[in-house]
Amino acid sequence: MAKAGLLILTQPLSHLHSLILPIIKQASVVVSDTLYVFLQPALQNQQLSKSTFLYPLGFTKELQSFVKEFYLNSSRLCHNLDIRILLSHISSNPSAHIAVPYSLKKEVSVLLSDSVKFQDSWMQGKNSLTDILKTSFSNIKSDLSFSLLSIGSAESSSSSESEVLELLQTYPNVVLGGTFDQLHTGHKVLLTESCLRCDKKLTVGITDGERNKKKVLWELMEPYEVRWQKVDNFVKEVKPNIVLEAVKIFDPFGPTITDPDLQCIVVSDETKAGGASVNEERIKRGFSSLDMVTIELIEDSCHAEDEESKISSSSYRKRLLGTLLTQVPVKQHLDKCPYRLAITGGIASGKSNVCSELEKLGAKIVNCDLLGHKAYAKGMPAYHKIIQEFGNSVLGEDEEIARPKLGQIVFNDKSKLEKLNSIVWPAIRQLAEEEISGYKKAGAKVVVLEAAVLLEAGWDDMVHEVWTTFVSAEEAIRRLITRNKFNKEDAQKRLDSQISNVDRIARSNVAICPEWEFEVTRKQVEKAWSLLQKRITQA
Ligand SMILES: CC(=O)SCCNC(=O)CCNC(=O)[C@H](O)C(C)(C)COP(=O)(O)OP(=O)(O)OC[C@H]1O[C@@H](n2cnc3c(N)ncnc32)[C@H](O)[C@@H]1OP(=O)(O)O
């Protein structure tokens, strides 16, 4: 199977419209990752030459709806094929249009087409056809293969009246904005419409800062640089003949209220109210109001019961829970069996429940909290060191160390917490290794190290992978107030004494979010466990 392919469609769009689904289905059998789609009806009747590929195509309603339908059908199939429809040869003024060659990022190793004529040219001169292709598209592999789509032909749609062939309006300067997390079909439709509407400069506002933190599972949001890179990569591939300016935005307006030269804003049904506010602000500043092009929200045919019905980044982020976020590094110093997993996570983030579920699934649990208690039980070396450091006031009536008393001291003084850690962590680590050895002897396949501050302690070297649990700060505080009877201030202090969820996730392989009903957490754990079993088998 080829990783990237170039699909050249030559039949009139009115014919192809009802064939989109079979086209994508067939292409997805041949191509696994990226499918570049190139519409060129001129290839039906023009002699094949260097200029035929980039022959200008009118930006009509028919083309606009075809492009959108193509993306919609691809998302209906719920596959992972990244479809990119190439747009630089499409124009509202075809007679004056000069298209530039496409610069494709992925190397194309298969050419697909609906054209028998094209296949004939291929048979007659594979090399010369490849050479012609290379003048219009970069990154075409020299030993390209060819696949003819057997889609037959369909009835022309009845609506091919002048209305659908009328050229649509374009603008020199177009603007749009969004979060653009996990670049999905909804984003592609929005960016595609913006590219089609734009003749010169496309300004894309990409949100950053505190506003993003209002989104569901914002902790899993891609960093700004990654989101920017994906937008940049998409626009530059599909429409290389416009200038792209991607800017960071921290409010709903961004450059729309500072750049008087913009003419058109592209919004979705969901953000059109924002578009109206933009125009109010522009008028207050003496700027012309922007023409607004609105895209309908796109339904997500593959959404789960607990996900939104529209395609949304938050659903995509939910789907990341339990999956591998970062590759597992090879740790030569660890035995392959038992496979060592760490469950870490912030205070009150649901680690213990996750561990109970993992235990039901067959894992053996090493609870470092309990080992901590064991490490400074009366008579143990750490017991004496703690009394030496913190005094007798940390003892209870039974002469054991009273953890709530010790907690009061260390969670109010960072240096004291560090002192306690330096006393107890080596002792806990040793006890944990002993317990793991015991499980190894008993033939355990997976051992889970439950350790609240594993990453802070630098214990990731003890395990093959790190899984982190996280809940929002509000939820953690709510739990601490009800579970631990803390007041809000103390709860916040405990939270602040730990590293942030974002930092913890960045250093973890898998993330689990026990923010909602337990059933939702259980499903995440089951998913993570089943993917883990596959990884272990492959290793
Ligand atoms: C490397 C590891 O993760 S080992 C396991 C964690 N234990 C340690 O680090 C040992 C030092 N800590 C302790 O001895 C105890 O936590 C004490 C004495 C400070 C407080 O005891 P208690 O009041 O009984 O609180 P408890 O042990 O339940 O911990 C409460 C929360 O404090 C947090 N916490 C525990 N130890 C630490 C620490 N060293 N640094 C920062 N936060 C910590 C945990 O998130 C825990 O929340 P969780 O139970 O939801 O995970």
Coordinates of C-alpha atoms and ligand atoms in Angstrom, one line a residue:
M1 CA 0.0 0.0 0.0
A2 CA 1.3 3.5 -0.9
K3 CA 1.7 6.0 1.9
A4 CA 0.8 9.0 -0.4
G5 CA -1.1 9.1 -3.7
L6 CA -2.2 11.6 -6.2
L7 CA -5.8 11.2 -7.5
I8 CA -6.5 12.9 -10.8
L9 CA -10.2 13.2 -11.6
T10 CA -11.0 14.2 -15.1
Q11 CA -14.7 13.5 -15.5
P12 CA -17.0 16.6 -15.3
L13 CA -17.9 17.4 -11.6
S14 CA -21.6 16.8 -12.4
H15 CA -20.8 13.2 -13.2
L16 CA -18.5 12.7 -10.3
H17 CA -20.7 14.1 -7.6
S18 CA -22.6 10.9 -6.9
L19 CA -19.4 8.8 -7.2
I20 CA -17.5 10.4 -4.4
L21 CA -18.0 7.6 -1.9
P22 CA -16.8 4.8 -4.2
I23 CA -13.9 7.0 -5.3
I24 CA -12.7 7.5 -1.7
K25 CA -13.4 3.8 -0.9
Q26 CA -11.2 2.6 -3.8
A27 CA -8.5 5.1 -3.1
S28 CA -8.3 4.1 0.5
V29 CA -7.5 0.6 -0.5
V30 CA -4.5 1.8 -2.4
V31 CA -3.3 4.7 -0.2
S32 CA -2.8 4.6 3.5
D33 CA -1.9 8.1 4.7
T34 CA -2.3 11.1 2.4
L35 CA -4.4 11.4 -0.7
Y36 CA -3.9 14.5 -2.8
V37 CA -7.0 15.1 -5.0
F38 CA -6.6 17.0 -8.2
L39 CA -9.6 18.0 -10.3
Q40 CA -8.9 18.6 -14.0
P41 CA -11.7 18.1 -16.5
A42 CA -9.5 19.7 -19.1
L43 CA -7.5 16.4 -19.3
Q44 CA -10.5 14.7 -20.9
N45 CA -10.2 16.6 -24.2
Q46 CA -6.8 18.5 -24.2
Q47 CA -3.6 17.0 -25.4
L48 CA -1.4 16.0 -22.4
S49 CA 1.4 18.6 -22.0
K50 CA 3.1 20.5 -19.2
S51 CA 0.5 23.2 -19.2
T52 CA -2.6 20.9 -19.3
F53 CA -2.4 20.0 -15.6
L54 CA -2.4 23.6 -14.4
Y55 CA -5.1 24.7 -16.8
P56 CA -7.4 27.1 -14.8
L57 CA -10.7 25.8 -13.5
G58 CA -13.5 28.1 -12.6
F59 CA -14.5 28.6 -8.9
T60 CA -18.2 27.8 -9.3
K61 CA -21.0 26.8 -6.9
E62 CA -20.7 23.3 -8.4
L63 CA -17.0 23.1 -7.6
Q64 CA -17.5 24.6 -4.1
S65 CA -20.2 22.0 -3.3
F66 CA -18.1 19.1 -4.9
V67 CA -15.1 19.9 -2.8
K68 CA -17.2 20.1 0.4
E69 CA -19.0 16.8 -0.4
F70 CA -15.6 15.2 -1.0
Y71 CA -14.4 16.1 2.5
L72 CA -17.8 15.2 4.1
N73 CA -17.8 11.7 2.4
S74 CA -14.3 11.1 3.6
S75 CA -15.2 11.8 7.2
R76 CA -18.3 9.6 6.8
L77 CA -16.0 6.6 6.2
C78 CA -14.3 7.2 9.5
H79 CA -10.9 6.3 8.1
N80 CA -7.6 7.9 8.8
L81 CA -6.8 8.9 5.2
D82 CA -5.7 12.5 5.1
I83 CA -7.4 14.0 2.1
R84 CA -6.1 17.3 0.5
I85 CA -7.9 18.8 -2.4
L86 CA -5.5 20.9 -4.5
L87 CA -6.8 24.4 -5.3
S88 CA -4.2 26.6 -6.8
H89 CA -5.5 26.2 -10.4
I90 CA -9.0 27.1 -9.4
S91 CA -10.0 30.7 -9.9
S92 CA -12.9 33.1 -10.2
N93 CA -11.2 34.7 -13.2
P94 CA -9.9 31.6 -15.1
S95 CA -8.9 33.6 -18.2
A96 CA -6.4 35.7 -16.3
H97 CA -5.3 33.1 -13.8
I98 CA -1.7 31.8 -13.5
A99 CA -1.4 28.7 -11.4
V100 CA 1.9 27.7 -9.8
P101 CA 3.1 24.1 -9.4
Y102 CA 2.1 22.2 -6.3
S103 CA 4.7 21.6 -3.7
L104 CA 3.6 18.3 -2.0
K105 CA 5.2 17.5 1.3
K106 CA 4.6 13.7 1.1
E107 CA 6.3 11.7 -1.6
V108 CA 3.7 10.4 -4.0
S109 CA 4.3 6.8 -5.0
V110 CA 0.9 6.0 -6.7
L111 CA -1.1 7.9 -9.3
L112 CA -4.8 7.2 -9.3
S113 CA -7.3 8.3 -12.0
D114 CA -10.8 7.9 -13.3
S115 CA -9.5 8.3 -16.9
V116 CA -8.9 5.5 -19.3
K117 CA -7.3 8.0 -21.6
F118 CA -4.8 8.7 -18.9
Q119 CA -4.2 5.0 -18.4
D120 CA -3.5 4.7 -22.1
S121 CA -0.9 7.5 -21.9
W122 CA 0.6 5.7 -18.9
M123 CA 0.9 2.5 -20.8
Q124 CA 2.4 4.3 -23.8
G125 CA 5.0 6.2 -21.9
K126 CA 5.2 5.9 -18.2
N127 CA 8.4 7.9 -18.0
S128 CA 7.3 10.8 -20.1
L129 CA 4.0 11.1 -18.2
T130 CA 5.9 11.0 -14.9
D131 CA 8.2 13.8 -16.3
I132 CA 5.1 15.9 -17.3
L133 CA 3.6 15.3 -13.9
K134 CA 6.8 16.4 -12.2
T135 CA 6.6 19.9 -13.8
S136 CA 3.2 20.5 -12.0
F137 CA 3.7 18.5 -8.7
S138 CA 6.9 18.2 -6.7
N139 CA 7.7 15.0 -4.8
I140 CA 6.5 12.6 -7.4
K141 CA 8.4 9.3 -7.1
S142 CA 10.3 8.3 -10.3
D143 CA 9.0 4.7 -10.2
L144 CA 5.4 5.8 -9.7
S145 CA 2.7 3.1 -10.0
F146 CA -0.7 3.7 -11.6
S147 CA -4.2 2.6 -10.5
L148 CA -7.3 3.1 -12.6
L149 CA -10.5 3.6 -10.5
S150 CA -13.3 1.5 -11.7
I151 CA -16.1 3.8 -10.7
G152 CA -18.1 3.7 -13.9
S153 CA -20.0 6.8 -14.8
A154 CA -23.1 8.3 -13.2
E155 CA -25.9 10.4 -14.4
S156 CA -25.1 14.0 -14.6
S157 CA -26.8 15.8 -11.8
S158 CA -29.9 17.6 -12.9
S159 CA -28.9 20.9 -11.4
S160 CA -26.2 21.8 -13.9
E161 CA -27.9 25.1 -14.8
S162 CA -26.2 28.4 -15.2
E163 CA -26.6 29.0 -11.5
V164 CA -24.2 26.2 -10.4
L165 CA -21.7 27.3 -13.1
E166 CA -21.7 30.9 -12.2
L167 CA -18.3 32.1 -10.9
L168 CA -18.3 32.9 -7.1
Q169 CA -16.8 36.0 -5.7
T170 CA -13.2 36.0 -4.4
Y171 CA -11.3 38.7 -2.5
P172 CA -7.6 39.8 -2.3
N173 CA -7.5 39.5 1.5
V174 CA -9.4 36.9 3.5
V175 CA -9.4 36.2 7.2
L176 CA -10.5 33.3 9.5
G177 CA -9.8 32.2 13.0
G178 CA -10.0 29.2 15.3
T179 CA -8.2 26.9 17.6
F180 CA -7.2 24.4 14.9
D181 CA -6.5 21.7 17.4
Q182 CA -6.1 18.1 15.9
L183 CA -6.7 19.5 12.4
H184 CA -9.8 17.7 11.2
T185 CA -12.2 17.6 8.3
G186 CA -14.2 20.6 9.8
H187 CA -11.0 22.7 9.8
K188 CA -10.1 21.5 6.3
V189 CA -13.5 22.6 4.9
L190 CA -13.2 26.0 6.6
L191 CA -9.6 26.5 5.3
T192 CA -10.5 25.2 1.9
E193 CA -13.4 27.7 1.5
S194 CA -11.1 30.4 2.7
C195 CA -8.4 29.4 0.2
L196 CA -11.0 29.3 -2.6
R197 CA -12.2 32.8 -1.7
C198 CA -8.7 34.2 -1.4
D199 CA -6.7 35.7 -4.3
K200 CA -3.7 37.1 -2.5
K201 CA -3.3 36.9 1.3
L202 CA -5.0 34.6 3.8
T203 CA -4.7 35.6 7.5
V204 CA -5.4 32.8 9.9
G205 CA -5.9 33.7 13.6
I206 CA -4.9 30.8 15.9
T207 CA -6.0 31.0 19.5
D208 CA -3.6 30.7 22.4
G209 CA -3.5 31.6 26.1
E210 CA -6.1 31.5 28.8
R211 CA -9.1 31.3 26.4
N212 CA -8.0 27.8 25.3
K213 CA -8.2 26.6 28.9
K214 CA -12.0 26.9 28.8
K215 CA -12.1 24.0 26.3
V216 CA -12.8 20.4 27.3
L217 CA -9.6 18.5 27.8
W218 CA -7.5 21.6 26.9
E219 CA -4.6 19.8 28.6
L220 CA -4.4 17.5 25.6
M221 CA -4.5 20.4 23.1
E222 CA -1.5 20.5 20.7
P223 CA 0.9 23.3 21.4
Y224 CA 0.4 26.5 19.3
E225 CA 3.5 25.7 17.2
V226 CA 2.1 22.3 16.2
R227 CA -1.3 23.7 15.4
W228 CA 0.3 26.6 13.4
Q229 CA 2.5 24.1 11.6
K230 CA -0.4 21.9 10.5
V231 CA -2.4 24.9 9.2
D232 CA 0.6 26.2 7.4
N233 CA 1.4 22.9 5.9
F234 CA -2.2 22.3 4.7
V235 CA -2.6 25.8 3.1
K236 CA 0.8 25.8 1.5
E237 CA 0.1 22.4 -0.1
V238 CA -3.4 23.1 -1.4
K239 CA -2.9 26.7 -2.4
P240 CA 0.7 27.6 -2.9
N241 CA -0.1 30.8 -4.9
I242 CA -1.4 32.8 -1.9
V243 CA 0.5 34.4 1.0
L244 CA -0.4 32.8 4.3
E245 CA -0.1 34.8 7.5
A246 CA -0.8 32.8 10.7
V247 CA -1.1 34.9 13.8
K248 CA -1.5 34.1 17.5
I249 CA -4.8 35.5 18.8
F250 CA -5.8 36.0 22.5
D251 CA -9.3 37.5 22.0
P252 CA -12.2 36.9 19.6
F253 CA -11.0 39.6 17.2
G254 CA -7.3 39.2 16.5
P255 CA -6.2 41.0 13.3
T256 CA -9.8 41.6 12.1
I257 CA -9.9 44.9 14.1
T258 CA -6.4 46.1 13.3
D259 CA -6.1 45.3 9.6
P260 CA -8.2 47.7 7.5
D261 CA -7.3 45.9 4.3
L262 CA -9.3 42.7 5.0
Q263 CA -12.4 42.2 2.8
C264 CA -13.9 38.8 3.7
I265 CA -14.2 36.7 6.8
V266 CA -15.0 33.0 6.7
V267 CA -16.9 31.6 9.7
S268 CA -18.9 28.5 10.6
D269 CA -22.5 28.4 11.7
E270 CA -21.1 28.3 15.3
T271 CA -18.9 31.4 15.0
K272 CA -21.0 33.6 12.8
A273 CA -22.1 35.7 15.9
G274 CA -18.4 36.4 16.3
G275 CA -18.2 37.5 12.7
A276 CA -21.0 40.0 13.4
S277 CA -19.2 41.3 16.4
V278 CA -16.0 41.8 14.3
N279 CA -18.0 43.9 11.9
E280 CA -19.4 46.0 14.7
E281 CA -15.9 46.7 16.0
R282 CA -14.6 47.4 12.5
I283 CA -17.3 50.0 11.9
K284 CA -16.5 51.7 15.3
R285 CA -12.9 52.0 14.1
G286 CA -13.9 53.4 10.7
F287 CA -12.9 50.3 8.8
S288 CA -15.1 48.8 6.1
S289 CA -17.2 45.8 7.2
L290 CA -16.2 42.4 6.0
D291 CA -18.2 40.2 3.7
M292 CA -19.1 37.1 5.7
V293 CA -19.0 33.6 4.1
T294 CA -20.6 31.0 6.4
I295 CA -19.8 27.3 6.4
E296 CA -22.4 24.8 7.8
L297 CA -21.3 22.7 10.8
I298 CA -20.2 19.3 9.7
E299 CA -21.8 16.2 11.3
D300 CA -19.5 13.6 12.7
S301 CA -20.9 10.3 11.6
C302 CA -18.4 8.4 13.7
H303 CA -19.1 10.1 17.1
A304 CA -19.6 8.1 20.2
E305 CA -22.6 8.5 22.5
D306 CA -20.8 10.8 24.9
E307 CA -19.4 13.0 22.1
E308 CA -20.8 16.0 20.2
S309 CA -22.7 15.2 17.0
K310 CA -20.6 17.8 15.0
I311 CA -17.0 17.2 14.2
S312 CA -15.1 18.7 17.0
S313 CA -11.6 18.9 18.4
S314 CA -12.9 18.1 21.9
S315 CA -14.2 14.7 20.6
Y316 CA -10.8 14.1 19.0
R317 CA -9.1 14.9 22.3
K318 CA -11.5 12.5 24.1
R319 CA -10.4 9.8 21.7
L320 CA -6.8 10.4 22.7
L321 CA -7.5 9.2 26.2
G322 CA -6.1 5.8 26.8
T323 CA -4.1 5.8 23.6
L324 CA -0.4 6.1 23.2
L325 CA 0.5 9.8 23.1
T326 CA 4.2 9.5 22.9
Q327 CA 6.3 6.5 21.7
V328 CA 7.6 4.3 24.5
P329 CA 11.4 4.5 24.6
V330 CA 13.5 1.3 24.7
K331 CA 14.8 0.9 28.3
Q332 CA 17.6 -1.7 28.0
H333 CA 18.2 -1.7 31.8
L334 CA 14.7 -3.1 32.5
D335 CA 13.8 -6.8 32.2
K336 CA 11.1 -7.4 29.6
C337 CA 8.9 -9.3 32.0
P338 CA 7.1 -8.2 34.1
Y339 CA 6.2 -5.2 32.0
R340 CA 6.4 -2.2 34.3
L341 CA 3.8 0.5 34.2
A342 CA 3.6 3.6 36.4
I343 CA 0.3 5.3 37.3
T344 CA 1.0 8.8 38.4
G345 CA -1.1 11.9 38.6
G346 CA -2.0 14.9 40.6
I347 CA -3.7 14.9 43.9
A348 CA -7.3 13.5 43.9
S349 CA -7.0 12.6 40.2
G350 CA -8.4 9.1 40.5
K351 CA -5.2 7.0 40.5
S352 CA -6.5 4.4 42.9
N353 CA -9.6 3.7 40.9
V354 CA -7.6 3.3 37.8
C355 CA -5.3 0.9 39.6
S356 CA -8.3 -1.1 40.9
E357 CA -9.5 -1.5 37.3
L358 CA -6.0 -2.5 36.1
E359 CA -5.9 -5.1 38.9
K360 CA -9.2 -6.6 37.7
L361 CA -7.7 -6.8 34.2
G362 CA -4.7 -8.8 35.6
A363 CA -2.1 -6.3 36.7
K364 CA -0.3 -6.5 40.0
I365 CA -0.2 -3.2 41.9
V366 CA 2.7 -1.8 43.9
N367 CA 1.2 1.1 46.0
C368 CA 4.0 3.5 46.8
D369 CA 1.8 5.4 49.3
L370 CA 1.4 2.3 51.4
L371 CA 5.2 1.6 51.0
G372 CA 5.8 5.1 52.3
H373 CA 3.8 4.4 55.4
K374 CA 5.8 1.2 55.8
A375 CA 9.1 3.0 55.2
Y376 CA 8.5 5.3 58.2
A377 CA 6.7 3.0 60.5
K378 CA 8.0 2.9 64.1
G379 CA 11.5 1.4 64.2
M380 CA 12.3 1.8 60.5
P381 CA 15.4 3.9 59.6
A382 CA 13.3 6.6 58.0
Y383 CA 11.2 6.9 61.2
H384 CA 14.2 8.1 63.2
K385 CA 15.4 10.4 60.5
I386 CA 12.0 12.1 60.3
I387 CA 11.8 12.6 64.1
Q388 CA 15.4 14.0 63.9
E389 CA 14.4 16.4 61.2
F390 CA 10.9 17.4 62.2
G391 CA 10.8 16.8 66.0
N392 CA 8.5 14.7 68.2
S393 CA 5.5 16.9 67.4
V394 CA 4.9 14.8 64.3
L395 CA 4.2 11.8 66.4
G396 CA 0.7 10.6 67.3
E397 CA -0.4 9.1 70.6
D398 CA 0.6 5.6 69.3
E399 CA 4.1 7.0 68.7
E400 CA 3.7 6.4 65.0
I401 CA 4.4 9.3 62.6
A402 CA 1.0 11.1 62.3
R403 CA 0.8 11.8 58.6
P404 CA -1.7 14.6 58.8
K405 CA 0.6 16.5 61.2
L406 CA 3.6 15.9 59.0
G407 CA 1.5 16.9 55.9
Q408 CA 0.6 20.2 57.6
I409 CA 4.3 21.0 58.0
V410 CA 5.6 19.9 54.6
F411 CA 2.8 21.2 52.4
N412 CA 3.3 24.7 53.9
D413 CA 7.0 24.7 53.3
K414 CA 8.6 23.6 50.1
S415 CA 12.1 23.1 51.6
K416 CA 10.6 20.8 54.3
L417 CA 8.8 18.8 51.7
E418 CA 12.1 18.4 49.9
K419 CA 13.8 17.3 53.1
L420 CA 11.0 14.7 53.7
N421 CA 11.3 13.4 50.1
S422 CA 15.0 13.0 50.4
I423 CA 14.5 10.9 53.5
V424 CA 11.6 8.7 52.3
W425 CA 12.0 8.3 48.5
P426 CA 15.1 6.1 48.6
A427 CA 13.4 3.9 51.2
I428 CA 10.2 3.6 49.2
R429 CA 12.1 3.0 46.0
Q430 CA 13.9 0.1 47.6
L431 CA 10.7 -1.4 49.0
A432 CA 9.0 -1.0 45.6
E433 CA 11.9 -2.9 43.8
E434 CA 11.6 -5.7 46.4
E435 CA 7.8 -6.0 45.8
I436 CA 8.3 -6.0 42.0
S437 CA 10.9 -8.8 42.4
G438 CA 8.4 -10.8 44.4
Y439 CA 5.8 -10.4 41.6
K440 CA 8.4 -11.4 39.0
K441 CA 9.1 -14.6 40.9
A442 CA 5.4 -15.3 41.0
G443 CA 5.2 -14.9 37.2
A444 CA 3.4 -11.6 36.9
K445 CA 3.1 -10.2 33.4
V446 CA 2.3 -6.6 34.2
V447 CA 3.2 -4.7 37.4
V448 CA 1.8 -1.3 38.0
L449 CA 3.7 1.2 40.2
E450 CA 1.2 3.6 41.7
A451 CA 3.2 6.6 42.7
A452 CA 1.7 10.1 43.1
V453 CA 4.9 12.0 42.5
L454 CA 6.8 9.5 40.3
L455 CA 7.9 12.2 37.8
E456 CA 9.0 14.7 40.4
A457 CA 11.1 11.9 42.0
G458 CA 12.6 11.0 38.6
W459 CA 11.4 7.4 38.9
D460 CA 10.4 7.1 35.2
D461 CA 13.6 5.0 34.8
M462 CA 11.9 2.3 37.0
V463 CA 9.2 1.6 34.4
H464 CA 8.7 0.9 30.7
E465 CA 5.9 3.4 30.4
V466 CA 4.2 6.1 32.4
W467 CA 0.5 6.7 32.5
T468 CA -0.9 9.8 34.0
T469 CA -4.4 10.5 35.5
F470 CA -5.6 14.0 35.4
V471 CA -8.7 16.0 36.3
S472 CA -9.4 19.8 36.0
A473 CA -8.1 21.9 38.9
E474 CA -11.8 22.7 39.8
E475 CA -12.7 19.0 40.1
A476 CA -9.5 18.2 42.1
I477 CA -10.4 21.1 44.5
R478 CA -14.0 19.9 44.8
R479 CA -12.8 16.3 45.6
L480 CA -10.3 17.6 48.2
I481 CA -13.0 19.6 49.9
T482 CA -15.4 16.6 50.1
R483 CA -13.0 13.7 50.4
N484 CA -10.2 15.2 52.6
K485 CA -12.3 17.9 54.2
F486 CA -9.8 20.6 53.2
N487 CA -10.8 24.2 52.9
K488 CA -10.4 25.7 49.4
E489 CA -7.1 27.4 50.3
D490 CA -5.4 24.3 51.6
A491 CA -6.7 22.3 48.6
Q492 CA -5.2 24.9 46.2
K493 CA -1.9 24.8 48.2
R494 CA -1.7 21.0 47.7
L495 CA -2.4 21.4 44.0
D496 CA 0.3 24.1 43.7
S497 CA 2.9 21.9 45.4
Q498 CA 2.8 19.6 42.4
I499 CA 3.7 19.9 38.8
S500 CA 0.9 20.9 36.4
N501 CA -1.2 18.4 34.4
V502 CA 0.2 19.7 31.2
D503 CA 3.8 19.1 32.3
R504 CA 2.9 15.6 33.6
I505 CA 1.1 14.7 30.4
A506 CA 4.1 15.9 28.3
R507 CA 6.2 13.4 30.2
S508 CA 3.7 10.5 30.0
N509 CA 3.0 7.9 27.4
V510 CA -0.8 7.6 28.1
A511 CA -3.3 9.9 29.7
I512 CA -6.5 9.0 31.5
C513 CA -9.1 11.5 32.6
P514 CA -11.4 10.4 35.5
E515 CA -13.3 13.6 35.4
W516 CA -16.7 12.1 34.6
E517 CA -18.8 9.1 35.6
F518 CA -16.8 6.0 36.6
E519 CA -18.1 4.1 33.5
V520 CA -16.3 6.6 31.3
T521 CA -13.0 6.1 33.2
R522 CA -13.4 2.3 33.0
K523 CA -13.8 2.4 29.2
Q524 CA -10.6 4.5 29.0
V525 CA -8.7 2.0 31.2
E526 CA -10.0 -0.9 29.1
K527 CA -8.9 0.8 25.9
A528 CA -5.5 1.6 27.3
W529 CA -5.1 -2.0 28.6
S530 CA -6.0 -3.6 25.3
L531 CA -3.6 -1.3 23.4
L532 CA -0.9 -2.1 26.0
Q533 CA -1.4 -5.8 25.4
K534 CA -0.8 -5.3 21.7
R535 CA 2.4 -3.3 22.4
I536 CA 3.7 -6.0 24.8
T537 CA 3.0 -8.8 22.3
Q538 CA 4.7 -6.8 19.5
A539 CA 7.7 -6.1 21.8
Ligands
LIG1 C1 7.7 9.0 44.4 C2 6.3 8.7 44.9 O1 5.3 9.0 44.3 S1 6.1 7.8 46.4 C3 4.4 8.0 46.9 C4 4.1 9.4 47.4 N1 4.7 9.5 48.7 C5 5.7 10.4 49.0 O2 6.2 11.1 48.2 C6 6.2 10.3 50.4 C7 6.1 11.7 51.1 N2 4.7 11.9 51.4 C8 4.1 11.4 52.6 O3 4.8 10.8 53.4 C9 2.7 11.8 52.8 O4 2.0 12.0 51.6 C10 2.5 13.0 53.8 C11 3.0 12.6 55.1 C12 3.3 14.2 53.2 C13 1.0 13.4 53.9 O5 0.3 12.3 54.3 P1 -1.3 12.3 54.2 O6 -1.8 13.5 54.8 O7 -1.8 11.0 54.7 O8 -1.6 12.4 52.7 P2 -1.5 11.3 51.5 O9 -0.3 10.5 51.7 O10 -2.8 10.7 51.4 O11 -1.2 12.3 50.3 C14 -2.1 13.3 50.0 C15 -1.7 13.8 48.6 O12 -0.5 14.5 48.7 C16 0.2 14.3 47.5 N3 1.6 13.9 47.9 C17 2.1 12.9 48.6 N4 3.4 12.9 48.7 C18 3.8 14.0 48.0 C19 5.0 14.6 47.8 N5 6.1 14.1 48.3 N6 5.1 15.8 47.1 C20 4.0 16.4 46.7 N7 2.7 15.9 46.9 C21 2.6 14.7 47.6 C22 -0.4 13.2 46.8 O13 -0.8 13.7 45.5 C23 -1.5 12.7 47.6 O14 -2.7 12.7 46.9 P3 -3.4 11.4 46.4 O15 -3.5 10.5 47.5 O16 -4.6 11.9 45.7 O17 -2.4 11.0 45.4

